[in-house]
PDB file of C-alpha atoms in Angstrom:
ATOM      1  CA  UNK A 173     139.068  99.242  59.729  1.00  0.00           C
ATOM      2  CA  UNK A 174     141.786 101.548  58.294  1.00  0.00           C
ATOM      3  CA  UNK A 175     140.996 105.176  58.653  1.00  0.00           C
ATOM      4  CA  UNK A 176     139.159 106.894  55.840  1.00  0.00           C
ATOM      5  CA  UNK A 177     140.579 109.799  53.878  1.00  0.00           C
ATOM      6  CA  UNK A 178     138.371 113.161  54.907  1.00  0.00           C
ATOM      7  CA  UNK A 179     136.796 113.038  51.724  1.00  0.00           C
ATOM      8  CA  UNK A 180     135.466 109.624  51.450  1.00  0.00           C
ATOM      9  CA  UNK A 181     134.461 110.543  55.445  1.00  0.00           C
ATOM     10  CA  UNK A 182     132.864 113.429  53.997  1.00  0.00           C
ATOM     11  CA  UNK A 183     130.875 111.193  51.585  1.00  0.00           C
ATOM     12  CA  UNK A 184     129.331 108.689  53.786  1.00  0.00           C
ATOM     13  CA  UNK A 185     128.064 111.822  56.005  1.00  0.00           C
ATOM     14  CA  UNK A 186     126.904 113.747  53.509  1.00  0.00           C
ATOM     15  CA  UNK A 187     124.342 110.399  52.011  1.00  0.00           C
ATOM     16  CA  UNK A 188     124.038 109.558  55.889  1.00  0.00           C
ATOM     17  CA  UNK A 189     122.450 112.961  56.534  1.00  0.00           C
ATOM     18  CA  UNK A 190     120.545 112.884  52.813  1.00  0.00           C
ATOM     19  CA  UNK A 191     119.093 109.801  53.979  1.00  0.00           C
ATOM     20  CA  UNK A 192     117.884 111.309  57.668  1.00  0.00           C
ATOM     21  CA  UNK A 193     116.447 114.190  56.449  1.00  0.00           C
ATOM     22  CA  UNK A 194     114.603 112.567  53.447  1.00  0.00           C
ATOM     23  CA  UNK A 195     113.139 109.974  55.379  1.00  0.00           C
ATOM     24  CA  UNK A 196     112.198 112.025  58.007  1.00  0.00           C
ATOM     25  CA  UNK A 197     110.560 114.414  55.520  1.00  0.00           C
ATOM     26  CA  UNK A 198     108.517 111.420  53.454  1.00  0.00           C
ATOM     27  CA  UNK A 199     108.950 108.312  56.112  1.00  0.00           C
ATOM     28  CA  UNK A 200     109.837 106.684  52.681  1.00  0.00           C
ATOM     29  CA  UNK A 201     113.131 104.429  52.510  1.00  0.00           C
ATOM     30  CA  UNK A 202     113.049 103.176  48.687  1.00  0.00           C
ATOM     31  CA  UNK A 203     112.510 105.970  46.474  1.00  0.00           C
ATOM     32  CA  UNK A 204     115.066 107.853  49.283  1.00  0.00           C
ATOM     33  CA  UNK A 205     118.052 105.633  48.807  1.00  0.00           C
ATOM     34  CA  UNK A 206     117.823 105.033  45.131  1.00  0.00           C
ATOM     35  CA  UNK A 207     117.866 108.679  44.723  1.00  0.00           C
ATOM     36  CA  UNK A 208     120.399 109.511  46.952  1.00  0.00           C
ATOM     37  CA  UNK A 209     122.225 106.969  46.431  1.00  0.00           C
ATOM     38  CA  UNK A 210     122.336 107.673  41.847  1.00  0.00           C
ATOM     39  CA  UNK A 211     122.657 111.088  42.634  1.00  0.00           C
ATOM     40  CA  UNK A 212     125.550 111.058  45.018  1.00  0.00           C
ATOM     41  CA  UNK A 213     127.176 108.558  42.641  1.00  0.00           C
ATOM     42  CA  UNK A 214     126.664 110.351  39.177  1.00  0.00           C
ATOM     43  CA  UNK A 215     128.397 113.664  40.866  1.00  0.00           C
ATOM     44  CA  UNK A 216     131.000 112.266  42.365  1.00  0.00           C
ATOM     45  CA  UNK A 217     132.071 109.778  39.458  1.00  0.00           C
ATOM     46  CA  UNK A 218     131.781 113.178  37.236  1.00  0.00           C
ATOM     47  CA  UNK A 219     133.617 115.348  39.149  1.00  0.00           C
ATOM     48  CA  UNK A 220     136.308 112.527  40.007  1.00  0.00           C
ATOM     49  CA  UNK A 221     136.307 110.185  37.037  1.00  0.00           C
ATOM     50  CA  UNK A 222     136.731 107.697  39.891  1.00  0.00           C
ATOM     51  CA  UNK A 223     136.730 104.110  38.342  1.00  0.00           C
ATOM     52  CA  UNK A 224     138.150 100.689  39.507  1.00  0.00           C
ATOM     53  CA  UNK A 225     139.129 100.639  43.167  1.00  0.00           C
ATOM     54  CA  UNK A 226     137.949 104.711  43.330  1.00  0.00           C
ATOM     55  CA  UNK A 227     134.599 103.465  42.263  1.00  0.00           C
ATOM     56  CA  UNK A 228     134.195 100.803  44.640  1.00  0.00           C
ATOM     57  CA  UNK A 229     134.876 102.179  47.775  1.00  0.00           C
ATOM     58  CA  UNK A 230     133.121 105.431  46.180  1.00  0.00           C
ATOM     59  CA  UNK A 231     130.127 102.619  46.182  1.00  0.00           C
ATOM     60  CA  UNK A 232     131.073 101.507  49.440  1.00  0.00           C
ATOM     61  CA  UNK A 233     130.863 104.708  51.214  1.00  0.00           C
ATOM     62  CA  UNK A 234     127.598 106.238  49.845  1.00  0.00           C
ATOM     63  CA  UNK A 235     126.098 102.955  50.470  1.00  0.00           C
ATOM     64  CA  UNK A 236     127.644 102.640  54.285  1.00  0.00           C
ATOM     65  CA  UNK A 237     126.169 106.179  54.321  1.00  0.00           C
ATOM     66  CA  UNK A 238     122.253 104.786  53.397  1.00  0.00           C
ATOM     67  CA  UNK A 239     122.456 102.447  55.621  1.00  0.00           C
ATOM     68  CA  UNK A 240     123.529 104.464  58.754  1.00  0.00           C
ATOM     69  CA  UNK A 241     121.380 107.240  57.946  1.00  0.00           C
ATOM     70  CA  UNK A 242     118.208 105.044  57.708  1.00  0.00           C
ATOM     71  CA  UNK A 243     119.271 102.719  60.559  1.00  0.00           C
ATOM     72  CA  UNK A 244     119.445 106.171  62.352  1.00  0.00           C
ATOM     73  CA  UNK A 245     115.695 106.995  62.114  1.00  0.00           C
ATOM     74  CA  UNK A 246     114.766 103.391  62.069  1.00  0.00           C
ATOM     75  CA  UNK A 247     113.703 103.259  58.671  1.00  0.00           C
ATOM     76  CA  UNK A 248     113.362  99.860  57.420  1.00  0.00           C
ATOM     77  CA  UNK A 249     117.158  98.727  56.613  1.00  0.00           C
ATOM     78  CA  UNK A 250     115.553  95.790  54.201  1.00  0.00           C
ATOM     79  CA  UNK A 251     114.283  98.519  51.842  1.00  0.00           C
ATOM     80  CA  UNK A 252     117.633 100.491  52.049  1.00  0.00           C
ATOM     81  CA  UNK A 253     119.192  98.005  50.991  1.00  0.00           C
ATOM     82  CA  UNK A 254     117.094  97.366  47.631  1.00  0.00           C
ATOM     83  CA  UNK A 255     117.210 100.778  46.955  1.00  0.00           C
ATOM     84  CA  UNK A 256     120.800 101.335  47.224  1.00  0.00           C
ATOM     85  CA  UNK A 257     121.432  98.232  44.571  1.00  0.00           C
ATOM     86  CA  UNK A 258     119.048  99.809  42.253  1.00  0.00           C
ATOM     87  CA  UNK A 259     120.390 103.459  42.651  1.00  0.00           C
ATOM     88  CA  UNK A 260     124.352 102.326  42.191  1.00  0.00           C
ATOM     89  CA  UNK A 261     123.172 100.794  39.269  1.00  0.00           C
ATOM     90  CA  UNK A 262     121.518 103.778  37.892  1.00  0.00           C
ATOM     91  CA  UNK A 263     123.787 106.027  38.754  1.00  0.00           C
ATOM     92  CA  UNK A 264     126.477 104.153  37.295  1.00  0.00           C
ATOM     93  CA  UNK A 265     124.491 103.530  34.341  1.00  0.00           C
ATOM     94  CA  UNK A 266     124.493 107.444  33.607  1.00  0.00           C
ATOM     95  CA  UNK A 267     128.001 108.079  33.751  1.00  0.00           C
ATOM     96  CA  UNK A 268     128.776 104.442  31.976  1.00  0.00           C
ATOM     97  CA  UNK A 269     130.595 102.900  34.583  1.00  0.00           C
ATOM     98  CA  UNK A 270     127.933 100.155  35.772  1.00  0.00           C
ATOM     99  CA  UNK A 271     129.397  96.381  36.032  1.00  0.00           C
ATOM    100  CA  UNK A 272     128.632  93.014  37.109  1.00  0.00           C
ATOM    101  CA  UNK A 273     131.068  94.159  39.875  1.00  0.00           C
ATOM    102  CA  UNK A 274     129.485  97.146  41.155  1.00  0.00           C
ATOM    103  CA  UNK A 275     126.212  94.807  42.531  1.00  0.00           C
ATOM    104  CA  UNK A 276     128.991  92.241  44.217  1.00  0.00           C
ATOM    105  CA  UNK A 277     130.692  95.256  45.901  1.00  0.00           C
ATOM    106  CA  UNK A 278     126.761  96.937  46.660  1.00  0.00           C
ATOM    107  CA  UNK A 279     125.321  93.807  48.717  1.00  0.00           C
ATOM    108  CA  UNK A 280     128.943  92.800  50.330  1.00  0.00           C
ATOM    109  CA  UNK A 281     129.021  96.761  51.717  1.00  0.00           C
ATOM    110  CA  UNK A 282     125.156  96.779  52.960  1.00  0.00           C
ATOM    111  CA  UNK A 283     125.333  92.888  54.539  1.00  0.00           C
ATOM    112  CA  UNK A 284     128.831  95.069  56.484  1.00  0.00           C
ATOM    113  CA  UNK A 285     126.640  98.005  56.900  1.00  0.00           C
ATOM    114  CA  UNK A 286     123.706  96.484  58.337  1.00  0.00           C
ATOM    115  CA  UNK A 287     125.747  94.197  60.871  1.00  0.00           C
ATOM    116  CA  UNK A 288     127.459  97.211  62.097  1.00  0.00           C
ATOM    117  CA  UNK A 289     124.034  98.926  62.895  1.00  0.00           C
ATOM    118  CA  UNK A 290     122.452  95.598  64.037  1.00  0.00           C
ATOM    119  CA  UNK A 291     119.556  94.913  61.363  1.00  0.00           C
ATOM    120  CA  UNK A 292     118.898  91.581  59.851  1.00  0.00           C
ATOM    121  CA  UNK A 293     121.699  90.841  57.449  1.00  0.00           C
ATOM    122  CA  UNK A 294     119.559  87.895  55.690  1.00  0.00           C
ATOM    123  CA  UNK A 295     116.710  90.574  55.084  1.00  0.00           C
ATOM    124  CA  UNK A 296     119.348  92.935  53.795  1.00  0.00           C
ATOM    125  CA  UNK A 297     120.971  90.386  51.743  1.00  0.00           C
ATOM    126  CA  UNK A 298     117.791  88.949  50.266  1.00  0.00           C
ATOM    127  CA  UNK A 299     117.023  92.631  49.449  1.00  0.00           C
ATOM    128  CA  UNK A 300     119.700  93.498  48.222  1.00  0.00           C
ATOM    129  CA  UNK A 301     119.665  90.767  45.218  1.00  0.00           C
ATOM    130  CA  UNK A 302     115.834  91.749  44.363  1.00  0.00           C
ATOM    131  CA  UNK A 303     117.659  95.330  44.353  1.00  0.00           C
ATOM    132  CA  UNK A 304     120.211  94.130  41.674  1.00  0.00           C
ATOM    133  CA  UNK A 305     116.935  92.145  40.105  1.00  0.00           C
ATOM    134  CA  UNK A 306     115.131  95.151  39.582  1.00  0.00           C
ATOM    135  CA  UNK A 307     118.045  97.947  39.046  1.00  0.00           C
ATOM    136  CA  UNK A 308     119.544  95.394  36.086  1.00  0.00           C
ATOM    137  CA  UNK A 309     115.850  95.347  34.497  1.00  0.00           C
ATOM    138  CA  UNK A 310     116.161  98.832  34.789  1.00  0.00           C
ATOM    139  CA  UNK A 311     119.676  99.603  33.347  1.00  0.00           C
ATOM    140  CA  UNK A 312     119.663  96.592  30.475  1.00  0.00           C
ATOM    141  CA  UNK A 313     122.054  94.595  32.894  1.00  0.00           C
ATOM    142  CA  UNK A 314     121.639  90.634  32.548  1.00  0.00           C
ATOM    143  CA  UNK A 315     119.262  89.819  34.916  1.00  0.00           C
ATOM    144  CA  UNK A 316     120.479  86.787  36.308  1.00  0.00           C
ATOM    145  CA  UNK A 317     124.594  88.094  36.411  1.00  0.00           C
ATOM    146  CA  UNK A 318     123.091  90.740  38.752  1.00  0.00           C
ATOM    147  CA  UNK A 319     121.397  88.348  40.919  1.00  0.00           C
ATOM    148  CA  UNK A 320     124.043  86.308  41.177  1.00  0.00           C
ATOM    149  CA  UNK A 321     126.754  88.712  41.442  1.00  0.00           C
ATOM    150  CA  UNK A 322     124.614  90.021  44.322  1.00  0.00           C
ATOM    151  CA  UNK A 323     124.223  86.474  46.237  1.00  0.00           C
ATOM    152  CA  UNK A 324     127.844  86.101  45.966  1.00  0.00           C
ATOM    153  CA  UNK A 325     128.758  89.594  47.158  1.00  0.00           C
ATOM    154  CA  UNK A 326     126.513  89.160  50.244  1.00  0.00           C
ATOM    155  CA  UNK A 327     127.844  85.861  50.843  1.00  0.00           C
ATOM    156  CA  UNK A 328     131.462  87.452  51.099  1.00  0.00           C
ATOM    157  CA  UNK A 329     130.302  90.393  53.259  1.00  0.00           C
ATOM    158  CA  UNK A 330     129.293  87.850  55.635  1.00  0.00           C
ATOM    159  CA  UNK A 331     132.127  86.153  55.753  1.00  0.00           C
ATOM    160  CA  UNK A 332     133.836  88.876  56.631  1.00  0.00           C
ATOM    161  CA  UNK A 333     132.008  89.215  59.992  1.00  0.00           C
ATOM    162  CA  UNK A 334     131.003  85.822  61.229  1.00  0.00           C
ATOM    163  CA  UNK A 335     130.493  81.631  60.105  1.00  0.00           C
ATOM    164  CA  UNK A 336     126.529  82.106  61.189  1.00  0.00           C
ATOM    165  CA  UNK A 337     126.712  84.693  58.789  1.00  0.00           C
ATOM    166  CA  UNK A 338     127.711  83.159  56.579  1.00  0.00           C
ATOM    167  CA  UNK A 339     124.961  80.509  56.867  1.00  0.00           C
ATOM    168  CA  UNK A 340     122.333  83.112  57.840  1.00  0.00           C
ATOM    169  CA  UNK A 341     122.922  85.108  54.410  1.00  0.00           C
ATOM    170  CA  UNK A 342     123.644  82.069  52.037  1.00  0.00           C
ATOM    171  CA  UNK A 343     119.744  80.775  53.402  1.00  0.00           C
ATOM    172  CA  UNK A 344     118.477  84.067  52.663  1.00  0.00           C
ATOM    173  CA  UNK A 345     119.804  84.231  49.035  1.00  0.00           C
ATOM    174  CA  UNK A 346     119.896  80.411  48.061  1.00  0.00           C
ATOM    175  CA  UNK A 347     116.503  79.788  45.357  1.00  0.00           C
ATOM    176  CA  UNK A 348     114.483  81.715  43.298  1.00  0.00           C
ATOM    177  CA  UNK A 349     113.597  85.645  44.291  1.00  0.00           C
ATOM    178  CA  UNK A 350     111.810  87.954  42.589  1.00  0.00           C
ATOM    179  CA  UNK A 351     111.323  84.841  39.608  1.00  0.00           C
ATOM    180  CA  UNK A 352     114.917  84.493  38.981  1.00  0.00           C
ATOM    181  CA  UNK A 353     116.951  81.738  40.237  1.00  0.00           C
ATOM    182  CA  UNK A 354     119.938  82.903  42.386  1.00  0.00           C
ATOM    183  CA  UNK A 355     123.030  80.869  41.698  1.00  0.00           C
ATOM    184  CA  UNK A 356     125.910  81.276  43.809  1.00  0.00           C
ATOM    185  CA  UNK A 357     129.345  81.150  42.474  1.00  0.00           C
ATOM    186  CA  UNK A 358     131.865  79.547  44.211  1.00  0.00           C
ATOM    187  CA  UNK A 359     134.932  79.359  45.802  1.00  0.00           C
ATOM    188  CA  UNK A 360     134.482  83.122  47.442  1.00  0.00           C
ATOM    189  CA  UNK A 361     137.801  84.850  47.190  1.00  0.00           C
TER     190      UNK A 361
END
């Protein structure tokens, strides 16, 4: 893990502590995260123009930041993770920066994310594709691109933590969710 620069520190905290307060406030998790999670995007894309590698790891960190912040009042981590697909892609919708690639980089972060706080990485991953399912319905995204983009995504998180992972997510994201069939693209890079 290399060290963070303050201000991508400062971003994760800043969602992290979003997300405890709102969902100790409402108990909700969804609504929360999507939310958070657009808003925190659309002001910090405007204020930094961040695309490309800025914008992922921009995605990365408000994401990492759901995650902890729910895990943190044991909110449900599944539901995090939906709503954090669905609120990159409409935040990156509004400032015209939303790809294909933002929904790979969203479920590989929260399958990392939710290891690192212990919650059920196939849950999160299986979440995190009806996330892209419902967020590309929502932004005009092709449906199917999204889910697999998101399959594949959470396949490579996994890989980058163990080989039962690996297995564990590719089970949870292998078939049809949410009515659309989930194909995985392979070789992962």
């Amino acid at each position: 893990m290399s060290k963070m620069d303050p201000d991508r520190k400062g971003i994760m905290e800043s969602v992290k502590n979003q997300m405890v307060g709102s969902i100790k406030g409402t108990g909700e998790v969804l609504n929360a995260v999507v939310d958070t999670v657009s808003g925190t995007l659309v002001t910090t894309i405007k204020g930094t123009g961040a695309v490309g590698t800025a914008l992922t790891s921009t995605v990365s960190d408000v994401l990492r930041g759901a995650i902890m912040g729910t895990a943190q009042v044991g909110g449900d981590v599944g539901a995090a993770a939906k709503g954090g697909v669905v609120g990159v892609l409409k935040g990156t919708k509004e400032v015209g920066a939303e790809t294909i690639d933002t929904v790979s980089v969203s479920a590989r972060t929260l399958v990392k994310s939710a290891a690192e706080v212990g919650g059920d990485i196939g849950t999160v991953a299986r979440n995190a594709v009806e996330g892209a399912i419902s967020g590309a319905k929502q932004v005009g995204l092709n449906v199917e691109q999204a889910a697999s983009a998101a399959a594949t995504g959470a396949i490579k998180g996994a890989g980058e933590i163990s080989q039962q992972a690996v297995q564990q997510v590719r089970n949870a994201v292998t078939g049809v969710i949410a009515g659309v069939k989930v194909v995985v693209k392979e070789p992962f890079k």
